Amino acid sequence: MTARKFSVLEAGSPRYVLARKKAISKSVYMGIALAHVTEGQIEWACSSYDGNEFETHEDVFHVDSDTPKVSHLEKLNDKIIKTVHDYANSHNYRIQAVCIGCDEATAKVVAEHPELKDPIRSMCTRFWFDIDAAPCIYTLRG
């Protein structure tokens, strides 16, 4: 899989200066998808839409088998929040809403380990408090 990454504008670059000079932040809506691929990997992707175009960021989070699954999700939360924050900040975007979802296989992993619901709720809380975006959660079935 060729991972696509969000473009984060370098401080001082012409596009960064132009984005920072805008009086009002541009509203962006974001979707985040998680997929528990193997015991050692969680694939995640973000997609943003500003009313004109989509931008996508894809990544793989490698987990250590020695640490509990809850710790994996907490570290993944940190990585996702930082990526989204840096992307939005550098482009002067205002994230209005974030929809967080997973496939059916990942939902089964969470169902088998109820303690994993807390980090997912924590991710939603952090999007609300850290980025001021309204979160929602969905699961794909079928």
PDB file of C-alpha atoms in Angstrom, residues 16 36 101 133 142:
ATOM      1  CA  TYR A  16       1.815  28.885   4.984  1.00  0.00           C
ATOM      2  CA  HIS A  36      -7.414  -3.861  12.792  1.00  0.00           C
ATOM      3  CA  GLY A 101     -15.446   4.625  11.993  1.00  0.00           C
ATOM      4  CA  ALA A 133     -14.738  19.429  16.391  1.00  0.00           C
ATOM      5  CA  GLY A 142     -21.685  -5.896   5.420  1.00  0.00           C
TER       6      GLY A 142
END
